[in-house]
PDB file of C-alpha atoms and ligand atoms in Angstrom:
ATOM      1  CA  MET A   1      29.165  45.532 -26.882  1.00 52.00           C
ATOM      2  CA  SER A   2      26.258  43.903 -24.887  1.00 60.00           C
ATOM      3  CA  ASP A   3      22.977  44.697 -25.789  1.00 69.00           C
ATOM      4  CA  PRO A   4      21.078  46.583 -22.951  1.00 71.00           C
ATOM      5  CA  SER A   5      17.737  45.987 -23.904  1.00 73.00           C
ATOM      6  CA  ARG A   6      18.451  42.096 -24.035  1.00 70.00           C
ATOM      7  CA  PRO A   7      17.233  40.245 -20.998  1.00 68.00           C
ATOM      8  CA  ARG A   8      20.265  39.391 -18.720  1.00 78.00           C
ATOM      9  CA  ALA A   9      20.522  35.296 -17.614  1.00 81.00           C
ATOM     10  CA  GLY A  10      19.147  36.448 -14.277  1.00 86.00           C
ATOM     11  CA  ALA A  11      15.655  37.941 -15.726  1.00 92.00           C
ATOM     12  CA  LEU A  12      15.468  34.906 -18.160  1.00 95.00           C
ATOM     13  CA  PHE A  13      15.378  32.879 -14.675  1.00 97.00           C
ATOM     14  CA  ASP A  14      13.554  35.197 -12.528  1.00 97.00           C
ATOM     15  CA  VAL A  15      10.590  33.649 -10.697  1.00 98.00           C
ATOM     16  CA  SER A  16       9.821  36.098  -8.145  1.00 97.00           C
ATOM     17  CA  GLY A  17       6.157  36.867  -7.173  1.00 97.00           C
ATOM     18  CA  ARG A  18       4.992  33.824  -9.284  1.00 98.00           C
ATOM     19  CA  ALA A  19       3.590  31.105  -7.487  1.00 98.00           C
ATOM     20  CA  PHE A  20       4.071  27.285  -7.781  1.00 98.00           C
ATOM     21  CA  ALA A  21       2.610  23.828  -5.968  1.00 98.00           C
ATOM     22  CA  VAL A  22       5.019  20.540  -5.721  1.00 98.00           C
ATOM     23  CA  THR A  23       3.554  17.355  -5.089  1.00 99.00           C
ATOM     24  CA  GLY A  24       5.263  15.004  -3.314  1.00 98.00           C
ATOM     25  CA  GLY A  25       7.278  18.398  -1.863  1.00 98.00           C
ATOM     26  CA  GLY A  26       7.758  17.045   1.591  1.00 98.00           C
ATOM     27  CA  SER A  27      10.742  15.080   0.639  1.00 98.00           C
ATOM     28  CA  GLY A  28      13.583  14.228  -1.688  1.00 98.00           C
ATOM     29  CA  LEU A  29      13.619  15.977  -5.221  1.00 98.00           C
ATOM     30  CA  GLY A  30      10.336  17.788  -4.381  1.00 98.00           C
ATOM     31  CA  LEU A  31      11.642  19.489  -1.501  1.00 98.00           C
ATOM     32  CA  ALA A  32      14.411  20.446  -3.674  1.00 98.00           C
ATOM     33  CA  VAL A  33      12.248  22.303  -6.313  1.00 98.00           C
ATOM     34  CA  ALA A  34      10.031  23.774  -3.603  1.00 98.00           C
ATOM     35  CA  GLU A  35      13.596  25.325  -2.025  1.00 98.00           C
ATOM     36  CA  ILE A  36      14.759  26.621  -5.477  1.00 98.00           C
ATOM     37  CA  LEU A  37      11.654  28.222  -6.074  1.00 98.00           C
ATOM     38  CA  LEU A  38      11.491  29.693  -2.756  1.00 97.00           C
ATOM     39  CA  ASP A  39      14.902  30.749  -2.794  1.00 96.00           C
ATOM     40  CA  GLU A  40      14.080  32.426  -6.406  1.00 96.00           C
ATOM     41  CA  GLY A  41      11.216  34.632  -4.720  1.00 97.00           C
ATOM     42  CA  ALA A  42       8.248  32.460  -5.930  1.00 98.00           C
ATOM     43  CA  THR A  43       5.539  31.533  -3.519  1.00 98.00           C
ATOM     44  CA  VAL A  44       5.418  27.920  -2.859  1.00 98.00           C
ATOM     45  CA  THR A  45       2.409  25.084  -1.926  1.00 98.00           C
ATOM     46  CA  VAL A  46       3.829  22.118  -0.641  1.00 98.00           C
ATOM     47  CA  LEU A  47       1.617  19.113  -1.456  1.00 98.00           C
ATOM     48  CA  ASP A  48       2.248  15.983   0.327  1.00 98.00           C
ATOM     49  CA  HIS A  49       0.501  13.069   1.733  1.00 98.00           C
ATOM     50  CA  SER A  50       2.895  12.693   4.714  1.00 98.00           C
ATOM     51  CA  ALA A  51       1.617  15.347   7.594  1.00 98.00           C
ATOM     52  CA  GLU A  52       4.754  15.213   9.220  1.00 98.00           C
ATOM     53  CA  ARG A  53       6.789  15.964   6.477  1.00 98.00           C
ATOM     54  CA  VAL A  54       4.638  18.943   5.270  1.00 98.00           C
ATOM     55  CA  GLU A  55       4.665  20.382   8.987  1.00 98.00           C
ATOM     56  CA  ARG A  56       8.284  19.591   9.487  1.00 98.00           C
ATOM     57  CA  GLU A  57       9.628  21.360   5.971  1.00 98.00           C
ATOM     58  CA  THR A  58       7.103  24.172   5.600  1.00 98.00           C
ATOM     59  CA  ALA A  59       8.165  25.070   9.256  1.00 97.00           C
ATOM     60  CA  ARG A  60      11.853  25.257   8.432  1.00 97.00           C
ATOM     61  CA  LEU A  61      11.195  26.964   5.451  1.00 96.00           C
ATOM     62  CA  ARG A  62       8.778  29.637   6.567  1.00 95.00           C
ATOM     63  CA  ALA A  63      11.667  30.432   9.441  1.00 89.00           C
ATOM     64  CA  ASP A  64      13.658  31.631   6.607  1.00 81.00           C
ATOM     65  CA  GLY A  65      10.790  34.230   6.137  1.00 91.00           C
ATOM     66  CA  ARG A  66       9.751  32.374   2.541  1.00 95.00           C
ATOM     67  CA  PRO A  67       6.127  32.317   1.587  1.00 97.00           C
ATOM     68  CA  VAL A  68       5.558  28.659   1.796  1.00 98.00           C
ATOM     69  CA  ARG A  69       2.536  26.966   2.749  1.00 97.00           C
ATOM     70  CA  GLY A  70       1.722  23.186   3.366  1.00 98.00           C
ATOM     71  CA  GLN A  71      -1.281  20.972   2.240  1.00 98.00           C
ATOM     72  CA  VAL A  72      -1.760  17.452   3.290  1.00 98.00           C
ATOM     73  CA  VAL A  73      -2.872  15.679   0.262  1.00 98.00           C
ATOM     74  CA  ASP A  74      -2.644  12.101  -1.331  1.00 98.00           C
ATOM     75  CA  VAL A  75      -2.596  12.436  -4.999  1.00 98.00           C
ATOM     76  CA  THR A  76      -4.452   9.556  -5.550  1.00 98.00           C
ATOM     77  CA  GLU A  77      -7.618  11.371  -4.384  1.00 98.00           C
ATOM     78  CA  PRO A  78      -8.400  13.502  -7.179  1.00 98.00           C
ATOM     79  CA  GLY A  79     -10.964  15.379  -5.754  1.00 98.00           C
ATOM     80  CA  ALA A  80      -8.271  16.299  -2.868  1.00 98.00           C
ATOM     81  CA  VAL A  81      -5.829  17.045  -5.428  1.00 98.00           C
ATOM     82  CA  ASP A  82      -8.310  19.487  -7.338  1.00 98.00           C
ATOM     83  CA  ALA A  83      -9.469  20.962  -4.075  1.00 98.00           C
ATOM     84  CA  ALA A  84      -5.865  21.783  -3.045  1.00 98.00           C
ATOM     85  CA  LEU A  85      -5.141  23.359  -6.438  1.00 98.00           C
ATOM     86  CA  CYS A  86      -8.070  25.149  -6.702  1.00 98.00           C
ATOM     87  CA  ALA A  87      -7.488  26.850  -2.771  1.00 98.00           C
ATOM     88  CA  THR A  88      -3.889  27.744  -3.997  1.00 97.00           C
ATOM     89  CA  PHE A  89      -4.940  29.572  -7.216  1.00 98.00           C
ATOM     90  CA  ASP A  90      -7.676  31.563  -4.935  1.00 98.00           C
ATOM     91  CA  GLU A  91      -5.050  32.584  -2.439  1.00 97.00           C
ATOM     92  CA  ASP A  92      -2.596  33.480  -4.737  1.00 97.00           C
ATOM     93  CA  GLY A  93      -4.687  34.828  -7.432  1.00 97.00           C
ATOM     94  CA  ARG A  94      -2.498  32.712  -9.945  1.00 98.00           C
ATOM     95  CA  LEU A  95      -0.947  29.723 -10.529  1.00 98.00           C
ATOM     96  CA  ASP A  96       2.492  29.793 -12.732  1.00 98.00           C
ATOM     97  CA  GLY A  97       3.739  26.171 -12.437  1.00 98.00           C
ATOM     98  CA  VAL A  98       2.970  22.515 -10.644  1.00 99.00           C
ATOM     99  CA  PHE A  99       5.637  20.435 -10.629  1.00 99.00           C
ATOM    100  CA  VAL A 100       3.473  16.686 -10.585  1.00 99.00           C
ATOM    101  CA  ASN A 101       6.202  14.925  -8.769  1.00 98.00           C
ATOM    102  CA  ALA A 102       5.026  12.475  -6.418  1.00 98.00           C
ATOM    103  CA  GLY A 103       5.997   9.125  -6.700  1.00 98.00           C
ATOM    104  CA  ILE A 104       6.818   5.640  -4.894  1.00 98.00           C
ATOM    105  CA  SER A 105       9.094   2.435  -5.659  1.00 96.00           C
ATOM    106  CA  ILE A 106       7.831  -0.485  -4.183  1.00 95.00           C
ATOM    107  CA  GLY A 107       9.745  -3.963  -4.413  1.00 92.00           C
ATOM    108  CA  SER A 108      12.642  -4.713  -6.143  1.00 89.00           C
ATOM    109  CA  SER A 109      14.122  -6.017  -9.421  1.00 87.00           C
ATOM    110  CA  TYR A 110      13.302  -9.144 -11.076  1.00 90.00           C
ATOM    111  CA  THR A 111      16.441 -10.307  -9.913  1.00 87.00           C
ATOM    112  CA  ASP A 112      15.238 -10.972  -6.833  1.00 89.00           C
ATOM    113  CA  PRO A 113      12.915 -14.381  -7.432  1.00 91.00           C
ATOM    114  CA  ALA A 114       9.906 -12.462  -5.338  1.00 91.00           C
ATOM    115  CA  TRP A 115       9.948 -10.071  -7.880  1.00 93.00           C
ATOM    116  CA  ARG A 116       9.888 -12.258 -11.300  1.00 95.00           C
ATOM    117  CA  ILE A 117       7.145 -11.709 -13.302  1.00 96.00           C
ATOM    118  CA  GLU A 118       5.340 -14.880 -12.544  1.00 95.00           C
ATOM    119  CA  GLU A 119       5.527 -13.861  -9.032  1.00 91.00           C
ATOM    120  CA  PHE A 120       4.892 -10.240  -9.380  1.00 95.00           C
ATOM    121  CA  PRO A 121       2.198  -8.995  -6.724  1.00 95.00           C
ATOM    122  CA  MET A 122      -0.567  -7.391  -8.290  1.00 96.00           C
ATOM    123  CA  ASP A 123      -1.287  -5.568  -4.703  1.00 96.00           C
ATOM    124  CA  SER A 124       1.956  -3.887  -5.299  1.00 96.00           C
ATOM    125  CA  TRP A 125       1.253  -3.183  -8.544  1.00 97.00           C
ATOM    126  CA  GLN A 126      -1.969  -1.557  -8.061  1.00 98.00           C
ATOM    127  CA  ARG A 127      -0.684   0.719  -5.482  1.00 98.00           C
ATOM    128  CA  VAL A 128       2.388   1.890  -7.521  1.00 98.00           C
ATOM    129  CA  ALA A 129       0.055   2.715 -10.378  1.00 98.00           C
ATOM    130  CA  ALA A 130      -2.479   4.656  -7.941  1.00 98.00           C
ATOM    131  CA  VAL A 131       0.627   7.299  -7.042  1.00 98.00           C
ATOM    132  CA  ASN A 132       2.545   7.114 -10.116  1.00 98.00           C
ATOM    133  CA  LEU A 133      -0.005   7.120 -13.181  1.00 98.00           C
ATOM    134  CA  ASP A 134      -3.541   7.814 -11.310  1.00 98.00           C
ATOM    135  CA  GLY A 135      -1.854  10.658  -9.055  1.00 98.00           C
ATOM    136  CA  VAL A 136      -0.039  11.976 -11.603  1.00 98.00           C
ATOM    137  CA  LEU A 137      -2.840  12.457 -14.267  1.00 98.00           C
ATOM    138  CA  ALA A 138      -5.475  13.786 -11.665  1.00 98.00           C
ATOM    139  CA  THR A 139      -2.756  16.403 -11.097  1.00 98.00           C
ATOM    140  CA  LEU A 140      -1.835  16.900 -14.346  1.00 98.00           C
ATOM    141  CA  ARG A 141      -5.684  17.644 -15.001  1.00 98.00           C
ATOM    142  CA  SER A 142      -6.638  19.774 -12.474  1.00 98.00           C
ATOM    143  CA  ALA A 143      -3.436  21.831 -13.251  1.00 98.00           C
ATOM    144  CA  ALA A 144      -4.485  22.074 -16.706  1.00 98.00           C
ATOM    145  CA  GLY A 145      -8.001  22.909 -15.658  1.00 98.00           C
ATOM    146  CA  LEU A 146      -6.969  26.182 -13.697  1.00 98.00           C
ATOM    147  CA  MET A 147      -3.749  27.178 -16.371  1.00 98.00           C
ATOM    148  CA  ARG A 148      -5.848  26.806 -19.874  1.00 98.00           C
ATOM    149  CA  PRO A 149      -8.248  29.484 -18.673  1.00 97.00           C
ATOM    150  CA  GLN A 150      -5.227  31.410 -17.487  1.00 97.00           C
ATOM    151  CA  GLY A 151      -3.847  31.267 -20.830  1.00 98.00           C
ATOM    152  CA  ARG A 152      -0.382  30.195 -19.192  1.00 98.00           C
ATOM    153  CA  GLY A 153       1.723  27.830 -16.931  1.00 98.00           C
ATOM    154  CA  LYS A 154       4.530  25.626 -16.279  1.00 98.00           C
ATOM    155  CA  ILE A 155       3.736  21.922 -15.635  1.00 99.00           C
ATOM    156  CA  VAL A 156       6.566  19.918 -14.841  1.00 99.00           C
ATOM    157  CA  LEU A 157       6.137  15.696 -14.656  1.00 99.00           C
ATOM    158  CA  THR A 158       8.973  14.011 -12.804  1.00 98.00           C
ATOM    159  CA  ALA A 159       9.550  10.364 -15.140  1.00 98.00           C
ATOM    160  CA  SER A 160      12.577   8.716 -14.303  1.00 98.00           C
ATOM    161  CA  THR A 161      15.645   6.983 -16.831  1.00 97.00           C
ATOM    162  CA  ALA A 162      13.784   3.808 -15.805  1.00 96.00           C
ATOM    163  CA  GLY A 163      10.763   4.899 -18.013  1.00 97.00           C
ATOM    164  CA  LEU A 164      13.278   5.526 -20.953  1.00 97.00           C
ATOM    165  CA  ARG A 165      14.972   2.049 -21.006  1.00 94.00           C
ATOM    166  CA  THR A 166      14.830  -1.378 -19.050  1.00 91.00           C
ATOM    167  CA  ASP A 167      16.273  -1.187 -15.396  1.00 91.00           C
ATOM    168  CA  PRO A 168      16.879  -4.054 -13.810  1.00 86.00           C
ATOM    169  CA  MET A 169      17.232  -2.279 -10.287  1.00 88.00           C
ATOM    170  CA  VAL A 170      13.702  -1.209  -9.934  1.00 93.00           C
ATOM    171  CA  ALA A 171      10.555  -3.499 -10.034  1.00 95.00           C
ATOM    172  CA  TYR A 172       8.021  -3.733 -13.223  1.00 96.00           C
ATOM    173  CA  SER A 173       5.960  -1.447 -11.524  1.00 97.00           C
ATOM    174  CA  TYR A 174       7.846   0.846 -11.613  1.00 97.00           C
ATOM    175  CA  VAL A 175       9.376   0.753 -14.808  1.00 97.00           C
ATOM    176  CA  ALA A 176       5.920   0.748 -16.404  1.00 98.00           C
ATOM    177  CA  THR A 177       4.310   3.599 -14.718  1.00 98.00           C
ATOM    178  CA  LYS A 178       7.375   6.063 -15.664  1.00 98.00           C
ATOM    179  CA  ALA A 179       7.296   4.842 -18.974  1.00 98.00           C
ATOM    180  CA  ALA A 180       3.647   6.276 -19.182  1.00 98.00           C
ATOM    181  CA  VAL A 181       4.450   9.347 -17.382  1.00 98.00           C
ATOM    182  CA  VAL A 182       6.826  10.113 -20.590  1.00 98.00           C
ATOM    183  CA  SER A 183       4.107   9.584 -22.751  1.00 98.00           C
ATOM    184  CA  LEU A 184       1.195  11.429 -20.500  1.00 98.00           C
ATOM    185  CA  GLY A 185       3.688  14.493 -20.496  1.00 98.00           C
ATOM    186  CA  ARG A 186       4.071  14.459 -24.379  1.00 98.00           C
ATOM    187  CA  GLN A 187       0.285  13.911 -24.865  1.00 98.00           C
ATOM    188  CA  ALA A 188      -0.723  16.747 -22.634  1.00 98.00           C
ATOM    189  CA  ALA A 189       1.811  19.095 -24.267  1.00 98.00           C
ATOM    190  CA  LEU A 190      -0.136  19.080 -27.589  1.00 98.00           C
ATOM    191  CA  ASP A 191      -3.436  19.038 -25.806  1.00 98.00           C
ATOM    192  CA  LEU A 192      -2.128  22.386 -24.195  1.00 98.00           C
ATOM    193  CA  ALA A 193       0.202  23.583 -27.208  1.00 97.00           C
ATOM    194  CA  GLY A 194      -1.218  27.363 -28.022  1.00 93.00           C
ATOM    195  CA  SER A 195      -2.697  27.638 -24.588  1.00 98.00           C
ATOM    196  CA  GLY A 196       0.091  29.252 -23.451  1.00 98.00           C
ATOM    197  CA  VAL A 197       0.725  26.123 -20.960  1.00 98.00           C
ATOM    198  CA  THR A 198       3.868  24.078 -21.545  1.00 98.00           C
ATOM    199  CA  VAL A 199       4.428  20.571 -20.441  1.00 98.00           C
ATOM    200  CA  ASN A 200       7.731  19.076 -20.116  1.00 98.00           C
ATOM    201  CA  THR A 201       8.970  16.149 -18.179  1.00 98.00           C
ATOM    202  CA  ILE A 202      12.261  15.223 -16.279  1.00 98.00           C
ATOM    203  CA  ALA A 203      13.935  11.576 -15.968  1.00 98.00           C
ATOM    204  CA  PRO A 204      16.148  11.707 -13.045  1.00 98.00           C
ATOM    205  CA  GLY A 205      18.658   8.898 -12.778  1.00 96.00           C
ATOM    206  CA  PRO A 206      19.833   7.846  -9.120  1.00 93.00           C
ATOM    207  CA  PHE A 207      19.473  10.380  -6.528  1.00 94.00           C
ATOM    208  CA  ARG A 208      20.033  10.145  -2.638  1.00 92.00           C
ATOM    209  CA  THR A 209      16.508  10.730  -1.278  1.00 95.00           C
ATOM    210  CA  ASN A 210      13.948   8.721   0.739  1.00 95.00           C
ATOM    211  CA  ILE A 211      12.595   6.849  -2.413  1.00 94.00           C
ATOM    212  CA  GLY A 212      15.091   4.548  -1.644  1.00 78.00           C
ATOM    213  CA  SER A 213      16.162   4.598   1.725  1.00 68.00           C
ATOM    214  CA  GLY A 214      18.286   1.958   2.156  1.00 60.00           C
ATOM    215  CA  PHE A 215      19.295   0.971  -1.139  1.00 67.00           C
ATOM    216  CA  ASP A 216      22.614   1.806  -2.031  1.00 70.00           C
ATOM    217  CA  PRO A 217      24.297  -0.804  -4.072  1.00 76.00           C
ATOM    218  CA  GLY A 218      27.315   1.051  -3.557  1.00 76.00           C
ATOM    219  CA  GLU A 219      30.386   2.980  -5.451  1.00 75.00           C
ATOM    220  CA  GLU A 220      31.066  -0.164  -7.636  1.00 82.00           C
ATOM    221  CA  VAL A 221      27.772  -0.197  -8.878  1.00 82.00           C
ATOM    222  CA  TRP A 222      27.414   3.561  -9.672  1.00 82.00           C
ATOM    223  CA  LYS A 223      30.699   3.541 -11.430  1.00 79.00           C
ATOM    224  CA  GLN A 224      29.257   1.050 -13.848  1.00 87.00           C
ATOM    225  CA  THR A 225      25.883   2.309 -14.543  1.00 90.00           C
ATOM    226  CA  VAL A 226      26.480   6.188 -14.137  1.00 94.00           C
ATOM    227  CA  PRO A 227      29.409   7.761 -15.883  1.00 94.00           C
ATOM    228  CA  LEU A 228      29.891  10.358 -13.222  1.00 95.00           C
ATOM    229  CA  GLY A 229      30.631   7.514 -10.624  1.00 92.00           C
ATOM    230  CA  ARG A 230      28.045   8.522  -8.020  1.00 92.00           C
ATOM    231  CA  ILE A 231      24.378   8.831  -6.968  1.00 92.00           C
ATOM    232  CA  GLY A 232      23.063  12.675  -7.462  1.00 94.00           C
ATOM    233  CA  HIS A 233      22.892  15.150  -4.581  1.00 96.00           C
ATOM    234  CA  THR A 234      19.002  16.440  -4.991  1.00 97.00           C
ATOM    235  CA  ASP A 235      20.440  20.241  -4.839  1.00 98.00           C
ATOM    236  CA  GLU A 236      22.046  18.965  -8.379  1.00 98.00           C
ATOM    237  CA  LEU A 237      18.266  19.020  -9.599  1.00 98.00           C
ATOM    238  CA  LYS A 238      17.752  22.606  -8.813  1.00 98.00           C
ATOM    239  CA  GLY A 239      19.213  23.989 -11.811  1.00 98.00           C
ATOM    240  CA  LEU A 240      16.963  22.113 -14.449  1.00 98.00           C
ATOM    241  CA  ALA A 241      14.069  22.780 -12.119  1.00 98.00           C
ATOM    242  CA  LEU A 242      14.432  26.117 -12.209  1.00 98.00           C
ATOM    243  CA  LEU A 243      15.298  26.653 -15.981  1.00 98.00           C
ATOM    244  CA  LEU A 244      11.592  24.645 -16.693  1.00 98.00           C
ATOM    245  CA  ALA A 245       9.897  26.874 -14.101  1.00 98.00           C
ATOM    246  CA  SER A 246      11.105  30.103 -15.743  1.00 98.00           C
ATOM    247  CA  ASP A 247      10.828  32.038 -18.968  1.00 97.00           C
ATOM    248  CA  ALA A 248      13.996  30.800 -19.648  1.00 97.00           C
ATOM    249  CA  SER A 249      11.985  27.409 -21.020  1.00 98.00           C
ATOM    250  CA  SER A 250       9.436  29.336 -23.074  1.00 98.00           C
ATOM    251  CA  TYR A 251      10.270  27.360 -26.260  1.00 98.00           C
ATOM    252  CA  MET A 252      10.259  24.107 -24.764  1.00 98.00           C
ATOM    253  CA  THR A 253       7.220  21.814 -24.662  1.00 98.00           C
ATOM    254  CA  GLY A 254       7.062  18.037 -24.896  1.00 98.00           C
ATOM    255  CA  GLY A 255      10.689  17.843 -24.023  1.00 98.00           C
ATOM    256  CA  ILE A 256      12.076  14.813 -21.745  1.00 98.00           C
ATOM    257  CA  TYR A 257      15.004  15.975 -19.746  1.00 98.00           C
ATOM    258  CA  PRO A 258      17.146  13.416 -18.215  1.00 98.00           C
ATOM    259  CA  ILE A 259      19.715  14.187 -15.461  1.00 98.00           C
ATOM    260  CA  ASP A 260      21.238  11.182 -14.618  1.00 97.00           C
ATOM    261  CA  GLY A 261      25.031  11.794 -14.130  1.00 97.00           C
ATOM    262  CA  GLY A 262      25.163  10.153 -17.932  1.00 96.00           C
ATOM    263  CA  ALA A 263      23.310   6.930 -17.357  1.00 95.00           C
ATOM    264  CA  LEU A 264      21.495   7.106 -20.270  1.00 95.00           C
ATOM    265  CA  ALA A 265      24.675   7.415 -22.231  1.00 94.00           C
ATOM    266  CA  LEU A 266      25.675   4.306 -21.848  1.00 91.00           C
ATOM    267  CA  SER A 267      24.274   1.600 -24.066  1.00 74.00           C
ATOM    268  CA  HIS A 268      23.723  -1.135 -20.802  1.00 69.00           C
ATOM    269  CA  VAL A 269      22.741  -0.763 -17.202  1.00 66.00           C
ATOM    270  CA  LEU A 270      24.871  -3.685 -15.666  1.00 64.00           C
TER     271      LEU A 270
HETATM  272  N1  NAD B   1      15.608   9.607  -6.354  1.00 55.52           N
HETATM  273  C1  NAD B   1      15.590   8.803  -7.279  1.00 55.52           C
HETATM  274  O1  NAD B   1      16.523   8.117  -7.524  1.00 55.52           O
HETATM  275  C2  NAD B   1      14.599   9.219  -8.389  1.00 55.52           C
HETATM  276  C3  NAD B   1      15.122   8.606  -9.538  1.00 55.52           C
HETATM  277  C4  NAD B   1      14.216   9.155 -10.531  1.00 55.52           C
HETATM  278  C5  NAD B   1      12.686   9.522 -10.352  1.00 55.52           C
HETATM  279  N2  NAD B   1      12.682   9.859  -9.189  1.00 55.52           N
HETATM  280  C6  NAD B   1      11.150  10.259  -8.779  1.00 55.52           C
HETATM  281  O2  NAD B   1      11.233  11.239  -8.345  1.00 55.52           O
HETATM  282  C7  NAD B   1       9.785  11.875  -7.575  1.00 55.52           C
HETATM  283  C8  NAD B   1      10.357  12.317  -6.142  1.00 55.52           C
HETATM  284  O3  NAD B   1      11.117  11.170  -5.823  1.00 55.52           O
HETATM  285  P1  NAD B   1      12.065  11.284  -4.324  1.00 55.52           P
HETATM  286  O4  NAD B   1      12.981  10.494  -5.277  1.00 55.52           O
HETATM  287  O5  NAD B   1      12.427  12.395  -4.197  1.00 55.52           O
HETATM  288  O6  NAD B   1      11.212  10.249  -3.062  1.00 55.52           O
HETATM  289  P2  NAD B   1      10.625  10.875  -1.619  1.00 55.52           P
HETATM  290  O7  NAD B   1      10.294   9.268  -1.306  1.00 55.52           O
HETATM  291  O8  NAD B   1      11.965  11.436  -0.975  1.00 55.52           O
HETATM  292  O9  NAD B   1       9.652  12.217  -1.727  1.00 55.52           O
HETATM  293  C9  NAD B   1       8.542  11.443  -2.391  1.00 55.52           C
HETATM  294  C10 NAD B   1       7.530  12.471  -1.935  1.00 55.52           C
HETATM  295  O10 NAD B   1       6.159  12.180  -2.436  1.00 55.52           O
HETATM  296  C11 NAD B   1       5.067  11.938  -1.555  1.00 55.52           C
HETATM  297  N3  NAD B   1       4.211  11.119  -1.627  1.00 55.52           N
HETATM  298  C12 NAD B   1       4.396   9.537  -1.619  1.00 55.52           C
HETATM  299  N4  NAD B   1       2.859   9.135  -2.317  1.00 55.52           N
HETATM  300  C13 NAD B   1       2.250  10.095  -2.316  1.00 55.52           C
HETATM  301  C14 NAD B   1       0.702  10.144  -2.514  1.00 55.52           C
HETATM  302  N5  NAD B   1      -0.421   9.265  -2.687  1.00 55.52           N
HETATM  303  N6  NAD B   1       0.149  11.527  -2.179  1.00 55.52           N
HETATM  304  C15 NAD B   1       0.953  12.521  -2.130  1.00 55.52           C
HETATM  305  N7  NAD B   1       2.363  12.875  -1.591  1.00 55.52           N
HETATM  306  C16 NAD B   1       3.070  11.244  -2.110  1.00 55.52           C
HETATM  307  C17 NAD B   1       5.924  11.404  -0.391  1.00 55.52           C
HETATM  308  O11 NAD B   1       5.645  11.544   1.311  1.00 55.52           O
HETATM  309  C18 NAD B   1       7.425  11.360  -0.438  1.00 55.52           C
HETATM  310  O12 NAD B   1       7.829  13.223   0.697  1.00 55.52           O
HETATM  311  C19 NAD B   1       9.021  10.131  -7.838  1.00 55.52           C
HETATM  312  O13 NAD B   1       8.424  10.511  -8.634  1.00 55.52           O
HETATM  313  C20 NAD B   1      10.378   9.305  -8.086  1.00 55.52           C
HETATM  314  O14 NAD B   1       9.778   8.479  -9.088  1.00 55.52           O
HETATM  315  C21 NAD B   1      13.081   9.671  -8.353  1.00 55.52           C
END
């Protein structure tokens, strides 16, 4: 017999009435996160440096009557990130979670001679580091500044399987910055432990989004590198996002959660 005083699964995952912000929420994985949170009754602020994406996607989501707002913000500008999160906090009177998701990938694998270590273009390194590392730090810093005094909050960073092992399909800047995101997440989890704020990191494998526009090495490669044999659909991130945003993850902090069709279970990439 089930105990009627025990929370049902629905209650554990309930985020209705809560307020979230998602960086890079105008496309791909960030947009999927915004969608599931809105579907489950939360208020969401989409932060993205693309005005066109912010306008288009928030208009689409708002058309369904859902409480979404958009802010055009470049995460490489710490003052702008801070102002946007503070505005969200003021408007909603709370900030229950921040998905620190904005990220870019420039260039290609070292198997392309133009992207070997000897030739590696420093300007592209700096641009990727500015978004994937400085932008993550700036967002994490502002989110923690609002959440620690509040005594609660969920911070979720987006790293990559490329931050957890070698990955000959992407550039040095991408693997290095994503490994750094993994470290930042762990360290911040310790810093914030006991404050009521948790920090977890997701490590996606290949998903079809705009980051890899035009990059699809084909089914044969996915079959070799991803045990499930295919690239992921952004909807397939939604369950993990809701888990990490809700009370269902109350005892989870400092964790790294691959979502990769089994790719990390392989001992080789190619
Ligand atoms: N798609 C994948 O296969 C994959 C795999 C592992 C990790 N990731 C990570 O997931 C995250 C989301 O990427 P995605 O695949 O959804 O890509 P995407 O390009 O579809 O979405 C990224 C969003 O971030 C925004 N953005 C980029 N630079 C920004 C900046 N400086 N300030 C604010 N917004 C900015 C873009 O406008 C875009 O809307 C990234 O951190 C990426 O590294 C993606």
